[in-house]
């Protein structure tokens, strides 16, 4: 049974940083990614990573501020978020799948989400 458990969310002031973690169990996955969903909005792509660190993709809105990485030995993906803005406030979801894609439908399993709130 596949399980994805996110952690690291919280309340932070604008300009601050947070680091999200997502530990996967029940399988190994070629692609691990992060999405987010703000109240009243659709779930949107944030970042995704393949086996190689060179195989990463970011949403334009987070490029240069967020960094995705993974520890294959721990089957864990991370999202380092810097220079946070109020518009980054959302529930952040971890997802795993088989290809580097931005569409949520390309991902097979999802975590329950962790809340990130950025106060201005």
Backbone atoms as SQL, in Angstrom:
CREATE TABLE atoms (id INTEGER PRIMARY KEY, chain TEXT, resi INTEGER, resn TEXT, atom TEXT, x REAL, y REAL, z REAL);
INSERT INTO atoms VALUES
  (1, 'A', 1, 'UNK', 'N', 0.848, -1.192, 0.000),
  (2, 'A', 1, 'UNK', 'CA', 0.000, 0.000, 0.000),
  (3, 'A', 1, 'UNK', 'C', 0.882, 1.241, 0.000),
  (4, 'A', 2, 'UNK', 'N', 0.651, 2.113, -0.949),
  (5, 'A', 2, 'UNK', 'CA', 1.452, 3.320, -1.069),
  (6, 'A', 2, 'UNK', 'C', 0.951, 4.367, -0.077),
  (7, 'A', 3, 'UNK', 'N', 1.910, 4.961, 0.602),
  (8, 'A', 3, 'UNK', 'CA', 1.581, 6.053, 1.527),
  (9, 'A', 3, 'UNK', 'C', 2.561, 7.183, 1.316),
  (10, 'A', 4, 'UNK', 'N', 2.036, 8.404, 1.309),
  (11, 'A', 4, 'UNK', 'CA', 2.857, 9.605, 1.219),
  (12, 'A', 4, 'UNK', 'C', 2.507, 10.479, 2.415),
  (13, 'A', 5, 'UNK', 'N', 3.504, 10.834, 3.187),
  (14, 'A', 5, 'UNK', 'CA', 3.259, 11.613, 4.393),
  (15, 'A', 5, 'UNK', 'C', 4.071, 12.901, 4.325),
  (16, 'A', 6, 'UNK', 'N', 3.354, 14.013, 4.249),
  (17, 'A', 6, 'UNK', 'CA', 4.005, 15.323, 4.195),
  (18, 'A', 6, 'UNK', 'C', 4.203, 15.878, 5.601),
  (19, 'A', 7, 'UNK', 'N', 5.218, 16.709, 5.731),
  (20, 'A', 7, 'UNK', 'CA', 5.462, 17.415, 6.986),
  (21, 'A', 7, 'UNK', 'C', 6.216, 18.702, 6.680),
  (22, 'A', 8, 'UNK', 'N', 6.246, 19.594, 7.668),
  (23, 'A', 8, 'UNK', 'CA', 7.044, 20.807, 7.530),
  (24, 'A', 8, 'UNK', 'C', 6.250, 22.069, 7.267),
  (25, 'A', 9, 'UNK', 'N', 4.946, 21.954, 7.092),
  (26, 'A', 9, 'UNK', 'CA', 4.151, 23.147, 6.865),
  (27, 'A', 9, 'UNK', 'C', 4.030, 23.976, 8.134),
  (28, 'A', 10, 'UNK', 'N', 3.458, 25.170, 7.990),
  (29, 'A', 10, 'UNK', 'CA', 3.283, 26.027, 9.151),
  (30, 'A', 10, 'UNK', 'C', 3.015, 27.451, 8.758),
  (31, 'A', 11, 'UNK', 'N', 3.137, 28.329, 9.753),
  (32, 'A', 11, 'UNK', 'CA', 2.921, 29.754, 9.562),
  (33, 'A', 11, 'UNK', 'C', 4.268, 30.460, 9.525),
  (34, 'A', 12, 'UNK', 'N', 4.446, 31.299, 8.520),
  (35, 'A', 12, 'UNK', 'CA', 5.711, 32.016, 8.374),
  (36, 'A', 12, 'UNK', 'C', 5.420, 33.415, 7.846),
  (37, 'A', 13, 'UNK', 'N', 6.270, 34.347, 8.187),
  (38, 'A', 13, 'UNK', 'CA', 6.112, 35.706, 7.670),
  (39, 'A', 13, 'UNK', 'C', 6.624, 35.797, 6.238),
  (40, 'A', 14, 'UNK', 'N', 6.076, 36.749, 5.514),
  (41, 'A', 14, 'UNK', 'CA', 6.539, 36.978, 4.144),
  (42, 'A', 14, 'UNK', 'C', 8.043, 37.242, 4.149),
  (43, 'A', 15, 'UNK', 'N', 8.711, 36.641, 3.182),
  (44, 'A', 15, 'UNK', 'CA', 10.163, 36.736, 3.114),
  (45, 'A', 15, 'UNK', 'C', 10.884, 35.610, 3.816),
  (46, 'A', 16, 'UNK', 'N', 10.144, 34.825, 4.591),
  (47, 'A', 16, 'UNK', 'CA', 10.734, 33.730, 5.339),
  (48, 'A', 16, 'UNK', 'C', 10.867, 32.458, 4.523),
  (49, 'A', 17, 'UNK', 'N', 11.249, 31.390, 5.215),
  (50, 'A', 17, 'UNK', 'CA', 11.507, 30.114, 4.543),
  (51, 'A', 17, 'UNK', 'C', 10.839, 28.964, 5.286),
  (52, 'A', 18, 'UNK', 'N', 10.551, 27.925, 4.539),
  (53, 'A', 18, 'UNK', 'CA', 10.057, 26.671, 5.096),
  (54, 'A', 18, 'UNK', 'C', 10.610, 25.533, 4.266),
  (55, 'A', 19, 'UNK', 'N', 10.714, 24.361, 4.893),
  (56, 'A', 19, 'UNK', 'CA', 11.141, 23.173, 4.165),
  (57, 'A', 19, 'UNK', 'C', 10.108, 22.072, 4.354),
  (58, 'A', 20, 'UNK', 'N', 9.515, 21.649, 3.268),
  (59, 'A', 20, 'UNK', 'CA', 8.542, 20.563, 3.311),
  (60, 'A', 20, 'UNK', 'C', 9.230, 19.237, 3.005),
  (61, 'A', 21, 'UNK', 'N', 8.741, 18.196, 3.636),
  (62, 'A', 21, 'UNK', 'CA', 9.236, 16.844, 3.378),
  (63, 'A', 21, 'UNK', 'C', 8.064, 15.937, 3.051),
  (64, 'A', 22, 'UNK', 'N', 8.326, 14.934, 2.253),
  (65, 'A', 22, 'UNK', 'CA', 7.312, 13.938, 1.935),
  (66, 'A', 22, 'UNK', 'C', 7.992, 12.581, 1.896),
  (67, 'A', 23, 'UNK', 'N', 7.614, 11.730, 2.840),
  (68, 'A', 23, 'UNK', 'CA', 8.184, 10.387, 2.913),
  (69, 'A', 23, 'UNK', 'C', 7.228, 9.408, 2.252),
  (70, 'A', 24, 'UNK', 'N', 7.752, 8.658, 1.299),
  (71, 'A', 24, 'UNK', 'CA', 6.942, 7.682, 0.574),
  (72, 'A', 24, 'UNK', 'C', 7.244, 6.277, 1.073),
  (73, 'A', 25, 'UNK', 'N', 6.218, 5.451, 1.105),
  (74, 'A', 25, 'UNK', 'CA', 6.381, 4.039, 1.454),
  (75, 'A', 25, 'UNK', 'C', 5.478, 3.196, 0.560),
  (76, 'A', 26, 'UNK', 'N', 5.808, 1.920, 0.457),
  (77, 'A', 26, 'UNK', 'CA', 4.984, 1.027, -0.344),
  (78, 'A', 26, 'UNK', 'C', 5.389, 0.948, -1.799),
  (79, 'A', 27, 'UNK', 'N', 6.532, 1.550, -2.141),
  (80, 'A', 27, 'UNK', 'CA', 6.986, 1.494, -3.528),
  (81, 'A', 27, 'UNK', 'C', 8.099, 2.490, -3.783),
  (82, 'A', 28, 'UNK', 'N', 8.709, 2.384, -4.957),
  (83, 'A', 28, 'UNK', 'CA', 9.690, 3.381, -5.395),
  (84, 'A', 28, 'UNK', 'C', 9.125, 4.038, -6.647),
  (85, 'A', 29, 'UNK', 'N', 9.429, 5.314, -6.808),
  (86, 'A', 29, 'UNK', 'CA', 8.755, 6.101, -7.824),
  (87, 'A', 29, 'UNK', 'C', 9.754, 6.926, -8.623),
  (88, 'A', 30, 'UNK', 'N', 9.619, 6.882, -9.911),
  (89, 'A', 30, 'UNK', 'CA', 10.571, 7.595, -10.752),
  (90, 'A', 30, 'UNK', 'C', 10.399, 9.105, -10.653),
  (91, 'A', 31, 'UNK', 'N', 9.200, 9.555, -10.400),
  (92, 'A', 31, 'UNK', 'CA', 8.940, 10.990, -10.337),
  (93, 'A', 31, 'UNK', 'C', 8.209, 11.320, -9.035),
  (94, 'A', 32, 'UNK', 'N', 8.695, 12.356, -8.358),
  (95, 'A', 32, 'UNK', 'CA', 8.052, 12.837, -7.133),
  (96, 'A', 32, 'UNK', 'C', 7.846, 14.335, -7.289),
  (97, 'A', 33, 'UNK', 'N', 6.670, 14.793, -6.932),
  (98, 'A', 33, 'UNK', 'CA', 6.372, 16.201, -7.176),
  (99, 'A', 33, 'UNK', 'C', 5.573, 16.849, -6.070),
  (100, 'A', 34, 'UNK', 'N', 5.444, 18.155, -6.207),
  (101, 'A', 34, 'UNK', 'CA', 4.659, 18.963, -5.269),
  (102, 'A', 34, 'UNK', 'C', 3.624, 19.784, -6.042),
  (103, 'A', 35, 'UNK', 'N', 2.440, 19.838, -5.486),
  (104, 'A', 35, 'UNK', 'CA', 1.361, 20.668, -5.978),
  (105, 'A', 35, 'UNK', 'C', 0.842, 21.488, -4.811),
  (106, 'A', 36, 'UNK', 'N', 0.018, 22.479, -5.101),
  (107, 'A', 36, 'UNK', 'CA', -0.606, 23.245, -4.033),
  (108, 'A', 36, 'UNK', 'C', -2.003, 23.679, -4.457),
  (109, 'A', 37, 'UNK', 'N', -2.811, 23.925, -3.442),
  (110, 'A', 37, 'UNK', 'CA', -4.184, 24.358, -3.689),
  (111, 'A', 37, 'UNK', 'C', -4.568, 25.401, -2.667),
  (112, 'A', 38, 'UNK', 'N', -4.872, 26.579, -3.163),
  (113, 'A', 38, 'UNK', 'CA', -5.327, 27.672, -2.305),
  (114, 'A', 38, 'UNK', 'C', -6.850, 27.635, -2.250),
  (115, 'A', 39, 'UNK', 'N', -7.437, 28.232, -1.220),
  (116, 'A', 39, 'UNK', 'CA', -8.904, 28.235, -1.096),
  (117, 'A', 39, 'UNK', 'C', -9.575, 28.831, -2.328),
  (118, 'A', 40, 'UNK', 'N', -10.534, 28.108, -2.866),
  (119, 'A', 40, 'UNK', 'CA', -11.277, 28.598, -4.011),
  (120, 'A', 40, 'UNK', 'C', -10.574, 28.475, -5.334),
  (121, 'A', 41, 'UNK', 'N', -9.391, 27.858, -5.329),
  (122, 'A', 41, 'UNK', 'CA', -8.620, 27.717, -6.575),
  (123, 'A', 41, 'UNK', 'C', -8.381, 26.248, -6.884),
  (124, 'A', 42, 'UNK', 'N', -8.018, 25.995, -8.135),
  (125, 'A', 42, 'UNK', 'CA', -7.696, 24.636, -8.533),
  (126, 'A', 42, 'UNK', 'C', -6.292, 24.255, -8.053),
  (127, 'A', 43, 'UNK', 'N', -6.089, 22.958, -7.952),
  (128, 'A', 43, 'UNK', 'CA', -4.766, 22.464, -7.576),
  (129, 'A', 43, 'UNK', 'C', -3.784, 22.805, -8.702),
  (130, 'A', 44, 'UNK', 'N', -2.623, 23.326, -8.325),
  (131, 'A', 44, 'UNK', 'CA', -1.657, 23.738, -9.334),
  (132, 'A', 44, 'UNK', 'C', -0.295, 23.124, -9.094),
  (133, 'A', 45, 'UNK', 'N', 0.398, 22.925, -10.181),
  (134, 'A', 45, 'UNK', 'CA', 1.733, 22.358, -10.148),
  (135, 'A', 45, 'UNK', 'C', 2.724, 23.320, -9.513),
  (136, 'A', 46, 'UNK', 'N', 3.652, 22.785, -8.708),
  (137, 'A', 46, 'UNK', 'CA', 4.703, 23.596, -8.095),
  (138, 'A', 46, 'UNK', 'C', 6.076, 23.164, -8.618),
  (139, 'A', 47, 'UNK', 'N', 6.397, 21.889, -8.430),
  (140, 'A', 47, 'UNK', 'CA', 7.713, 21.394, -8.840),
  (141, 'A', 47, 'UNK', 'C', 7.686, 19.882, -8.905),
  (142, 'A', 48, 'UNK', 'N', 8.601, 19.313, -9.699),
  (143, 'A', 48, 'UNK', 'CA', 8.689, 17.874, -9.799),
  (144, 'A', 48, 'UNK', 'C', 10.124, 17.467, -10.102),
  (145, 'A', 49, 'UNK', 'N', 10.479, 16.253, -9.731),
  (146, 'A', 49, 'UNK', 'CA', 11.848, 15.781, -9.903),
  (147, 'A', 49, 'UNK', 'C', 11.861, 14.314, -10.289),
  (148, 'A', 50, 'UNK', 'N', 12.778, 13.971, -11.220),
  (149, 'A', 50, 'UNK', 'CA', 12.966, 12.579, -11.595),
  (150, 'A', 50, 'UNK', 'C', 14.102, 11.968, -10.798),
  (151, 'A', 51, 'UNK', 'N', 14.673, 10.890, -11.301),
  (152, 'A', 51, 'UNK', 'CA', 15.766, 10.244, -10.594),
  (153, 'A', 51, 'UNK', 'C', 17.000, 11.136, -10.529),
  (154, 'A', 52, 'UNK', 'N', 17.228, 11.881, -11.588),
  (155, 'A', 52, 'UNK', 'CA', 18.414, 12.715, -11.656),
  (156, 'A', 52, 'UNK', 'C', 18.086, 14.132, -11.208),
  (157, 'A', 53, 'UNK', 'N', 19.015, 14.747, -10.489),
  (158, 'A', 53, 'UNK', 'CA', 18.821, 16.116, -10.036),
  (159, 'A', 53, 'UNK', 'C', 18.708, 17.064, -11.229),
  (160, 'A', 54, 'UNK', 'N', 19.223, 16.659, -12.372),
  (161, 'A', 54, 'UNK', 'CA', 19.127, 17.510, -13.555),
  (162, 'A', 54, 'UNK', 'C', 17.742, 17.441, -14.184),
  (163, 'A', 55, 'UNK', 'N', 16.955, 16.501, -13.730),
  (164, 'A', 55, 'UNK', 'CA', 15.617, 16.308, -14.287),
  (165, 'A', 55, 'UNK', 'C', 14.590, 16.901, -13.334),
  (166, 'A', 56, 'UNK', 'N', 14.499, 18.218, -13.320),
  (167, 'A', 56, 'UNK', 'CA', 13.587, 18.933, -12.450),
  (168, 'A', 56, 'UNK', 'C', 12.822, 19.961, -13.254),
  (169, 'A', 57, 'UNK', 'N', 11.630, 20.242, -12.779),
  (170, 'A', 57, 'UNK', 'CA', 10.772, 21.220, -13.437),
  (171, 'A', 57, 'UNK', 'C', 10.070, 22.047, -12.375),
  (172, 'A', 58, 'UNK', 'N', 9.970, 23.360, -12.631),
  (173, 'A', 58, 'UNK', 'CA', 9.330, 24.267, -11.684),
  (174, 'A', 58, 'UNK', 'C', 8.249, 25.091, -12.366),
  (175, 'A', 59, 'UNK', 'N', 7.248, 25.453, -11.582),
  (176, 'A', 59, 'UNK', 'CA', 6.292, 26.446, -12.048),
  (177, 'A', 59, 'UNK', 'C', 6.995, 27.803, -12.107),
  (178, 'A', 60, 'UNK', 'N', 6.603, 28.624, -13.057),
  (179, 'A', 60, 'UNK', 'CA', 7.236, 29.942, -13.196),
  (180, 'A', 60, 'UNK', 'C', 7.089, 30.767, -11.913),
  (181, 'A', 61, 'UNK', 'N', 5.988, 30.589, -11.217),
  (182, 'A', 61, 'UNK', 'CA', 5.705, 31.396, -10.031),
  (183, 'A', 61, 'UNK', 'C', 6.665, 31.111, -8.872),
  (184, 'A', 62, 'UNK', 'N', 7.355, 29.969, -8.911),
  (185, 'A', 62, 'UNK', 'CA', 8.244, 29.618, -7.790),
  (186, 'A', 62, 'UNK', 'C', 9.704, 29.506, -8.220),
  (187, 'A', 63, 'UNK', 'N', 9.943, 29.598, -9.517),
  (188, 'A', 63, 'UNK', 'CA', 11.303, 29.443, -10.038),
  (189, 'A', 63, 'UNK', 'C', 12.230, 30.474, -9.399),
  (190, 'A', 64, 'UNK', 'N', 13.371, 30.015, -8.923),
  (191, 'A', 64, 'UNK', 'CA', 14.330, 30.902, -8.285),
  (192, 'A', 64, 'UNK', 'C', 14.106, 31.081, -6.797),
  (193, 'A', 65, 'UNK', 'N', 12.960, 30.652, -6.296),
  (194, 'A', 65, 'UNK', 'CA', 12.667, 30.759, -4.850),
  (195, 'A', 65, 'UNK', 'C', 12.548, 29.393, -4.192),
  (196, 'A', 66, 'UNK', 'N', 12.022, 28.420, -4.931),
  (197, 'A', 66, 'UNK', 'CA', 11.819, 27.067, -4.388),
  (198, 'A', 66, 'UNK', 'C', 12.826, 26.113, -5.012),
  (199, 'A', 67, 'UNK', 'N', 13.220, 25.118, -4.228),
  (200, 'A', 67, 'UNK', 'CA', 14.107, 24.072, -4.730),
  (201, 'A', 67, 'UNK', 'C', 13.566, 22.715, -4.326),
  (202, 'A', 68, 'UNK', 'N', 13.419, 21.841, -5.308),
  (203, 'A', 68, 'UNK', 'CA', 12.977, 20.478, -5.032),
  (204, 'A', 68, 'UNK', 'C', 14.186, 19.553, -5.059),
  (205, 'A', 69, 'UNK', 'N', 14.201, 18.605, -4.140),
  (206, 'A', 69, 'UNK', 'CA', 15.278, 17.628, -4.103),
  (207, 'A', 69, 'UNK', 'C', 14.708, 16.317, -3.568),
  (208, 'A', 70, 'UNK', 'N', 15.499, 15.253, -3.698),
  (209, 'A', 70, 'UNK', 'CA', 15.028, 13.981, -3.198),
  (210, 'A', 70, 'UNK', 'C', 16.195, 13.180, -2.647),
  (211, 'A', 71, 'UNK', 'N', 15.871, 12.332, -1.668),
  (212, 'A', 71, 'UNK', 'CA', 16.822, 11.400, -1.101),
  (213, 'A', 71, 'UNK', 'C', 16.292, 10.012, -1.435),
  (214, 'A', 72, 'UNK', 'N', 16.896, 9.375, -2.419),
  (215, 'A', 72, 'UNK', 'CA', 16.370, 8.094, -2.884),
  (216, 'A', 72, 'UNK', 'C', 16.518, 7.007, -1.833),
  (217, 'A', 73, 'UNK', 'N', 17.560, 7.097, -1.006),
  (218, 'A', 73, 'UNK', 'CA', 17.749, 6.098, 0.043),
  (219, 'A', 73, 'UNK', 'C', 16.613, 6.156, 1.058),
  (220, 'A', 74, 'UNK', 'N', 16.106, 7.354, 1.302),
  (221, 'A', 74, 'UNK', 'CA', 15.021, 7.530, 2.266),
  (222, 'A', 74, 'UNK', 'C', 13.654, 7.576, 1.587),
  (223, 'A', 75, 'UNK', 'N', 13.655, 7.513, 0.261),
  (224, 'A', 75, 'UNK', 'CA', 12.390, 7.583, -0.495),
  (225, 'A', 75, 'UNK', 'C', 11.598, 8.833, -0.111),
  (226, 'A', 76, 'UNK', 'N', 12.319, 9.937, -0.035),
  (227, 'A', 76, 'UNK', 'CA', 11.743, 11.193, 0.451),
  (228, 'A', 76, 'UNK', 'C', 12.042, 12.321, -0.534),
  (229, 'A', 77, 'UNK', 'N', 11.055, 13.182, -0.718),
  (230, 'A', 77, 'UNK', 'CA', 11.231, 14.366, -1.548),
  (231, 'A', 77, 'UNK', 'C', 11.059, 15.597, -0.669),
  (232, 'A', 78, 'UNK', 'N', 11.818, 16.633, -0.979),
  (233, 'A', 78, 'UNK', 'CA', 11.813, 17.861, -0.194),
  (234, 'A', 78, 'UNK', 'C', 11.453, 19.047, -1.080),
  (235, 'A', 79, 'UNK', 'N', 10.915, 20.074, -0.440),
  (236, 'A', 79, 'UNK', 'CA', 10.684, 21.338, -1.122),
  (237, 'A', 79, 'UNK', 'C', 11.166, 22.451, -0.215),
  (238, 'A', 80, 'UNK', 'N', 12.288, 23.034, -0.602),
  (239, 'A', 80, 'UNK', 'CA', 12.842, 24.169, 0.131),
  (240, 'A', 80, 'UNK', 'C', 12.213, 25.427, -0.445),
  (241, 'A', 81, 'UNK', 'N', 11.526, 26.183, 0.414),
  (242, 'A', 81, 'UNK', 'CA', 10.804, 27.366, -0.036),
  (243, 'A', 81, 'UNK', 'C', 11.411, 28.600, 0.621),
  (244, 'A', 82, 'UNK', 'N', 11.930, 29.484, -0.185),
  (245, 'A', 82, 'UNK', 'CA', 12.543, 30.714, 0.298),
  (246, 'A', 82, 'UNK', 'C', 11.810, 31.926, -0.236),
  (247, 'A', 83, 'UNK', 'N', 12.032, 33.054, 0.397),
  (248, 'A', 83, 'UNK', 'CA', 11.414, 34.329, -0.017),
  (249, 'A', 83, 'UNK', 'C', 9.916, 34.131, -0.234),
  (250, 'A', 84, 'UNK', 'N', 9.288, 33.555, 0.763),
  (251, 'A', 84, 'UNK', 'CA', 7.866, 33.232, 0.647),
  (252, 'A', 84, 'UNK', 'C', 7.029, 34.496, 0.549),
  (253, 'A', 85, 'UNK', 'N', 5.937, 34.370, -0.213),
  (254, 'A', 85, 'UNK', 'CA', 5.007, 35.470, -0.422),
  (255, 'A', 85, 'UNK', 'C', 3.627, 35.043, 0.067),
  (256, 'A', 86, 'UNK', 'N', 2.771, 36.029, 0.288),
  (257, 'A', 86, 'UNK', 'CA', 1.420, 35.704, 0.762),
  (258, 'A', 86, 'UNK', 'C', 0.685, 34.824, -0.256),
  (259, 'A', 87, 'UNK', 'N', 0.995, 35.002, -1.521),
  (260, 'A', 87, 'UNK', 'CA', 0.321, 34.199, -2.547),
  (261, 'A', 87, 'UNK', 'C', 0.804, 32.753, -2.584),
  (262, 'A', 88, 'UNK', 'N', 1.799, 32.414, -1.796),
  (263, 'A', 88, 'UNK', 'CA', 2.224, 31.026, -1.666),
  (264, 'A', 88, 'UNK', 'C', 1.367, 30.260, -0.655),
  (265, 'A', 89, 'UNK', 'N', 0.496, 30.973, 0.046),
  (266, 'A', 89, 'UNK', 'CA', -0.374, 30.332, 1.029),
  (267, 'A', 89, 'UNK', 'C', -1.275, 29.312, 0.344),
  (268, 'A', 90, 'UNK', 'N', -1.226, 28.080, 0.825),
  (269, 'A', 90, 'UNK', 'CA', -2.000, 26.995, 0.211),
  (270, 'A', 90, 'UNK', 'C', -1.767, 25.714, 1.008),
  (271, 'A', 91, 'UNK', 'N', -2.541, 24.704, 0.681),
  (272, 'A', 91, 'UNK', 'CA', -2.236, 23.353, 1.132),
  (273, 'A', 91, 'UNK', 'C', -1.304, 22.746, 0.086),
  (274, 'A', 92, 'UNK', 'N', -0.178, 22.232, 0.540),
  (275, 'A', 92, 'UNK', 'CA', 0.811, 21.652, -0.359),
  (276, 'A', 92, 'UNK', 'C', 0.708, 20.131, -0.310),
  (277, 'A', 93, 'UNK', 'N', 0.643, 19.538, -1.509),
  (278, 'A', 93, 'UNK', 'CA', 0.483, 18.100, -1.644),
  (279, 'A', 93, 'UNK', 'C', 1.697, 17.490, -2.326),
  (280, 'A', 94, 'UNK', 'N', 2.105, 16.369, -1.820),
  (281, 'A', 94, 'UNK', 'CA', 3.128, 15.556, -2.455),
  (282, 'A', 94, 'UNK', 'C', 2.432, 14.538, -3.364),
  (283, 'A', 95, 'UNK', 'N', 3.059, 14.226, -4.483),
  (284, 'A', 95, 'UNK', 'CA', 2.493, 13.253, -5.416),
  (285, 'A', 95, 'UNK', 'C', 3.612, 12.474, -6.088),
  (286, 'A', 96, 'UNK', 'N', 3.310, 11.255, -6.495),
  (287, 'A', 96, 'UNK', 'CA', 4.313, 10.438, -7.186),
  (288, 'A', 96, 'UNK', 'C', 3.712, 9.870, -8.470),
  (289, 'A', 97, 'UNK', 'N', 4.589, 9.697, -9.447),
  (290, 'A', 97, 'UNK', 'CA', 4.121, 9.186, -10.725),
  (291, 'A', 97, 'UNK', 'C', 5.265, 8.659, -11.548),
  (292, 'A', 98, 'UNK', 'N', 5.027, 8.540, -12.859),
  (293, 'A', 98, 'UNK', 'CA', 6.008, 7.916, -13.726),
  (294, 'A', 98, 'UNK', 'C', 6.654, 8.807, -14.745),
  (295, 'A', 99, 'UNK', 'N', 6.224, 10.070, -14.849),
  (296, 'A', 99, 'UNK', 'CA', 6.818, 10.947, -15.849),
  (297, 'A', 99, 'UNK', 'C', 6.807, 12.385, -15.357),
  (298, 'A', 100, 'UNK', 'N', 7.758, 13.160, -15.867),
  (299, 'A', 100, 'UNK', 'CA', 7.863, 14.570, -15.496),
  (300, 'A', 100, 'UNK', 'C', 6.755, 15.329, -16.218),
  (301, 'A', 101, 'UNK', 'N', 5.701, 15.578, -15.499),
  (302, 'A', 101, 'UNK', 'CA', 4.553, 16.259, -16.080),
  (303, 'A', 101, 'UNK', 'C', 4.027, 17.285, -15.097),
  (304, 'A', 102, 'UNK', 'N', 3.313, 18.285, -15.591),
  (305, 'A', 102, 'UNK', 'CA', 2.748, 19.305, -14.717),
  (306, 'A', 102, 'UNK', 'C', 1.285, 19.018, -14.397),
  (307, 'A', 103, 'UNK', 'N', 0.651, 18.163, -15.154),
  (308, 'A', 103, 'UNK', 'CA', -0.764, 17.876, -14.940),
  (309, 'A', 103, 'UNK', 'C', -0.954, 16.960, -13.740),
  (310, 'A', 104, 'UNK', 'N', -1.851, 17.313, -12.830),
  (311, 'A', 104, 'UNK', 'CA', -2.124, 16.436, -11.686),
  (312, 'A', 104, 'UNK', 'C', -2.527, 15.032, -12.102),
  (313, 'A', 105, 'UNK', 'N', -3.174, 14.893, -13.239),
  (314, 'A', 105, 'UNK', 'CA', -3.648, 13.595, -13.694),
  (315, 'A', 105, 'UNK', 'C', -2.500, 12.634, -14.016),
  (316, 'A', 106, 'UNK', 'N', -1.296, 13.153, -14.161),
  (317, 'A', 106, 'UNK', 'CA', -0.141, 12.309, -14.468),
  (318, 'A', 106, 'UNK', 'C', 0.421, 11.619, -13.239),
  (319, 'A', 107, 'UNK', 'N', -0.080, 11.970, -12.072),
  (320, 'A', 107, 'UNK', 'CA', 0.436, 11.429, -10.817),
  (321, 'A', 107, 'UNK', 'C', -0.535, 10.411, -10.249),
  (322, 'A', 108, 'UNK', 'N', 0.022, 9.333, -9.723),
  (323, 'A', 108, 'UNK', 'CA', -0.799, 8.188, -9.331),
  (324, 'A', 108, 'UNK', 'C', -1.234, 8.194, -7.870),
  (325, 'A', 109, 'UNK', 'N', -0.374, 8.713, -7.024),
  (326, 'A', 109, 'UNK', 'CA', -0.665, 8.693, -5.582),
  (327, 'A', 109, 'UNK', 'C', -0.400, 10.079, -4.999),
  (328, 'A', 110, 'UNK', 'N', -1.193, 10.393, -3.973),
  (329, 'A', 110, 'UNK', 'CA', -1.145, 11.713, -3.363),
  (330, 'A', 110, 'UNK', 'C', -1.085, 11.606, -1.847),
  (331, 'A', 111, 'UNK', 'N', -0.411, 12.575, -1.244),
  (332, 'A', 111, 'UNK', 'CA', -0.439, 12.700, 0.197),
  (333, 'A', 111, 'UNK', 'C', -1.670, 13.469, 0.643),
  (334, 'A', 112, 'UNK', 'N', -1.793, 13.638, 1.940),
  (335, 'A', 112, 'UNK', 'CA', -2.975, 14.307, 2.489),
  (336, 'A', 112, 'UNK', 'C', -2.825, 15.820, 2.528),
  (337, 'A', 113, 'UNK', 'N', -1.618, 16.303, 2.363),
  (338, 'A', 113, 'UNK', 'CA', -1.400, 17.735, 2.304),
  (339, 'A', 113, 'UNK', 'C', -0.910, 18.323, 3.612),
  (340, 'A', 114, 'UNK', 'N', -0.198, 19.429, 3.499),
  (341, 'A', 114, 'UNK', 'CA', 0.270, 20.166, 4.665),
  (342, 'A', 114, 'UNK', 'C', 0.044, 21.649, 4.403),
  (343, 'A', 115, 'UNK', 'N', -0.466, 22.348, 5.393),
  (344, 'A', 115, 'UNK', 'CA', -0.836, 23.748, 5.231),
  (345, 'A', 115, 'UNK', 'C', 0.385, 24.647, 5.350),
  (346, 'A', 116, 'UNK', 'N', 0.507, 25.550, 4.398),
  (347, 'A', 116, 'UNK', 'CA', 1.519, 26.604, 4.459),
  (348, 'A', 116, 'UNK', 'C', 0.788, 27.936, 4.439),
  (349, 'A', 117, 'UNK', 'N', 1.034, 28.750, 5.453),
  (350, 'A', 117, 'UNK', 'CA', 0.400, 30.060, 5.548),
  (351, 'A', 117, 'UNK', 'C', 1.485, 31.116, 5.656),
  (352, 'A', 118, 'UNK', 'N', 1.449, 32.069, 4.742),
  (353, 'A', 118, 'UNK', 'CA', 2.437, 33.145, 4.733),
  (354, 'A', 118, 'UNK', 'C', 1.716, 34.436, 5.083),
  (355, 'A', 119, 'UNK', 'N', 2.122, 35.033, 6.177),
  (356, 'A', 119, 'UNK', 'CA', 1.489, 36.269, 6.618),
  (357, 'A', 119, 'UNK', 'C', 2.256, 37.468, 6.074),
  (358, 'A', 120, 'UNK', 'N', 1.494, 38.474, 5.673),
  (359, 'A', 120, 'UNK', 'CA', 2.144, 39.658, 5.077),
  (360, 'A', 120, 'UNK', 'C', 2.318, 40.748, 6.106);
